[in-house]
Amino acid sequence: MQTFINSISGEVARAFEAAGFDADYGKVTVSNRPDLCEFQCNGAMAAKKKYGKNPREIADAVAEKLADSEVIASVEVAGPGFLNLKVKETYLKQYLAAMAFGERLAMDRAEKPKTIIIDYGGPNVAKPLHVGHLRSAIIGESLKRIGRFVGHKVIGDVHLGDWGLQMGLIITELHERQPDLVYFDEGYEGEYPAEAPFTISELEEIYPTANRKSKEDEDYRNAALQATKELQAGRRGYHAIWQHIINISVTDLKKNYKKLDVEFDLWKSESDAQPYIPAMIEKMKADGVAVLDQGALIVDVKKESDAKEVPPCILLKSDGASLYATTDLATIVERMKLFAPDKILYVVDKRQEMHFLQVFRTAAKAGLVTPETELQFLGFGTMNGKDGKPFKTRSGGVMRLEELINDINGEMLKKIVENKGYQDSDAEETARIVGLSAIKYGDLSNQATKDYVFDIDRFTSFEGNTGPYILYTIVRIKSILERFRKEGGDVDACALAEAVSESEKNLAILTAGFSAAVASAWAETAPHKLCGYIYELSNALNHFYHETKILSEEDSRQKQSWIALLDLVRKVLETTISLLGFSAPERM
Ligand code: ARG
């Protein structure tokens, strides 16, 4: 079923046509004067030029054609020629009923489903996850779910960072500490132990130590560079250490992502792309796309129209080493080969914008993708603390994801217990569910590209534009439905009726806006649009609830119709939060 607003536009477009004007002028928008009307159309003003007529005259003619519409209840011509519209209750009710009984709330599936890879998460093995990785995981996961709901084939790839200097650093530090390990014996030809010579917590200590040392000690740094090079050249013992690091890190990462309810289809990594590099480079050289410049192999990607300088993309340094861009290009080659995606969407810190611009231009210039393949970069801003600096946890260190989640859950538990006056046996589980909504909604409700302040107090509040407020609204509905059932009512048998109050109609219209909200969040890769939508919907629900005595209503058909509406709002809210990546508890 088409979106509600499109169906109304369609009706107004027909009226424009019937009155002798172009149907395109019939586009309607949600009214910005809800006190006057529900929808408005400004097409008459736009049509003035083409038809050389007074817009009011045009609007009057259109209004006349809408007089006995099945969709539009009333139309008023206002000001210079606005069409102020109200929708027929019967039409609205039909639309809602179709949502209630249709699959996926009656949202149309994409006409041409695409294969889309979303590159998100992007953690680096052996390095702790930082806030940037948290944002990437939250935003990417939501986009993956929205894309699938819309009907596309979406593949989420974590694109593990496992090929950089951090590997050489760990190998070097390990060598200093345990030089007798068999991995360092170049003459060794047997099998390496299955058990790693370190645990995840040791690994997390080894990397920062090695990193610090390499900054203070040039010999140490050179050793790490050398180890990285030898690893990349295939030295057996180093490769075995690398494999241990990956296994241990991936187990730990999966545990962390699970806590965030983030799940990847592919656990591919930078190293997986390495085999594609040599042939890719050879072809770029042969085609004259890549050229030597002071010993380095580069691709010139600047364009005349560039407002700021776009430096060349460096494929190989003068010592022959490949770089971040080389890996990303080879990953594109691999993805095209394995999945032939229509689109690859990268959800990465916006400070990497130039890198991706260079990579995308190089990919296009070298023909690594087809002219139709869409490469999109969604750069997100920084998550700051209240002091305006990148967020740190209570202990003041770089964020450890687990610590952040524990902080939030602790705060949530406190609030839940305060609210109730006592602690339920399931309070901790509830705090975990609500805590996740606080983190994710706190992030997603901001436009991704902007920096935002991570404010635990605000994010965990039950009031205002927060995850817990949305969940509170859902739980409120669930508890009304529960009481209705306890009285012997059958929620599924309840039929919607026409709205009897303004707050009810407003709620109904917003409910009908679900598919348009999802469509625009997808089209604009903007989960915050969904947050905006459910915040408004929740406000409307609570407003309606405060004005209406639902369960004590004596007219049983009236009562049932409200129950049916509440149940539909519940479905819309629950579906939307699942697209954002969290869920609601039964009680809170
Ligand atoms: N590992 C990278 C980092 O921590 C992010 C990877 C983003 N994805 C990509 N294809 N480059 O900065």
Coordinates of N, CA and C and ligand atoms in Angstrom, one line a residue, residues 119-124 127 130 133 136 158-162 270 324 327-328 331 335 346-349 352 355-356, ligand 1:
D119 N 29.2 -1.4 5.3 CA 30.5 -1.5 5.9 C 30.5 -0.7 7.2
Y120 N 30.3 -1.4 8.3 CA 30.2 -0.7 9.6 C 30.8 -1.5 10.7
G121 N 30.9 -0.8 11.9 CA 31.6 -1.4 13.0 C 33.1 -1.1 12.9
G122 N 33.8 -1.7 12.0 CA 35.2 -1.4 11.7 C 36.1 -1.4 12.9
P123 N 36.0 -2.3 13.8 CA 36.9 -2.4 14.9 C 38.3 -2.8 14.5
N124 N 39.3 -2.5 15.2 CA 40.6 -3.0 14.9 C 41.0 -4.1 16.0
K127 N 43.0 -3.7 19.5 CA 42.9 -2.3 20.0 C 41.5 -2.2 20.7
H130 N 36.6 2.1 20.5 CA 36.4 3.4 21.0 C 35.0 4.0 20.6
H133 N 33.8 3.6 17.1 CA 33.3 2.3 16.7 C 31.9 2.0 17.2
S136 N 29.5 3.8 14.9 CA 29.4 3.1 13.6 C 28.5 1.9 13.7
V158 N 31.6 -6.3 8.9 CA 32.3 -5.7 10.0 C 33.7 -5.0 9.6
H159 N 34.2 -5.5 8.5 CA 35.5 -5.0 8.0 C 36.5 -4.8 9.1
L160 N 37.0 -5.8 9.7 CA 37.9 -5.8 10.7 C 39.3 -5.2 10.3
G161 N 39.8 -4.4 11.2 CA 41.1 -3.8 10.9 C 42.2 -4.8 11.5
D162 N 42.8 -5.5 10.6 CA 43.8 -6.6 11.1 C 45.1 -6.6 10.4
E270 N 40.5 -6.6 6.7 CA 41.5 -6.0 5.7 C 42.4 -7.1 5.1
Y324 N 46.2 2.0 3.7 CA 44.7 1.9 4.0 C 43.9 2.0 2.7
T327 N 44.1 -1.2 0.6 CA 43.2 -2.2 1.2 C 41.8 -2.0 0.9
D328 N 41.3 -0.7 1.0 CA 39.9 -0.4 0.7 C 39.6 -0.6 -0.7
T331 N 39.4 -4.3 -1.3 CA 38.1 -4.8 -0.7 C 37.0 -4.6 -1.7
R335 N 34.6 -7.4 -3.1 CA 33.1 -7.3 -2.9 C 32.4 -7.4 -4.2
Y346 N 29.4 3.0 3.5 CA 30.4 3.0 4.5 C 30.0 3.9 5.7
V347 N 29.8 3.4 6.8 CA 29.5 4.2 8.0 C 30.7 4.3 8.9
V348 N 31.4 5.5 8.7 CA 32.7 5.7 9.3 C 32.8 7.1 9.8
D349 N 33.6 7.3 10.7 CA 33.9 8.7 11.3 C 34.1 9.7 10.1
Q352 N 37.2 10.7 8.1 CA 37.8 9.9 7.0 C 37.2 10.2 5.7
H355 N 39.7 10.4 2.7 CA 40.1 9.0 2.3 C 39.1 8.4 1.4
F356 N 37.8 8.4 1.8 CA 36.8 7.8 1.0 C 36.6 8.5 -0.4
Ligands
ARG1 N1 39.2 0.2 11.2 C1 39.0 1.6 10.7 C2 39.2 2.5 11.9 O1 39.2 2.2 13.0 C3 37.6 1.8 10.2 C4 37.2 1.0 9.0 C5 36.2 1.6 8.2 N2 35.9 0.9 7.0 C6 36.7 0.9 5.9 N3 36.3 0.2 4.8 N4 37.7 1.6 5.8 O2 39.4 3.7 11.6

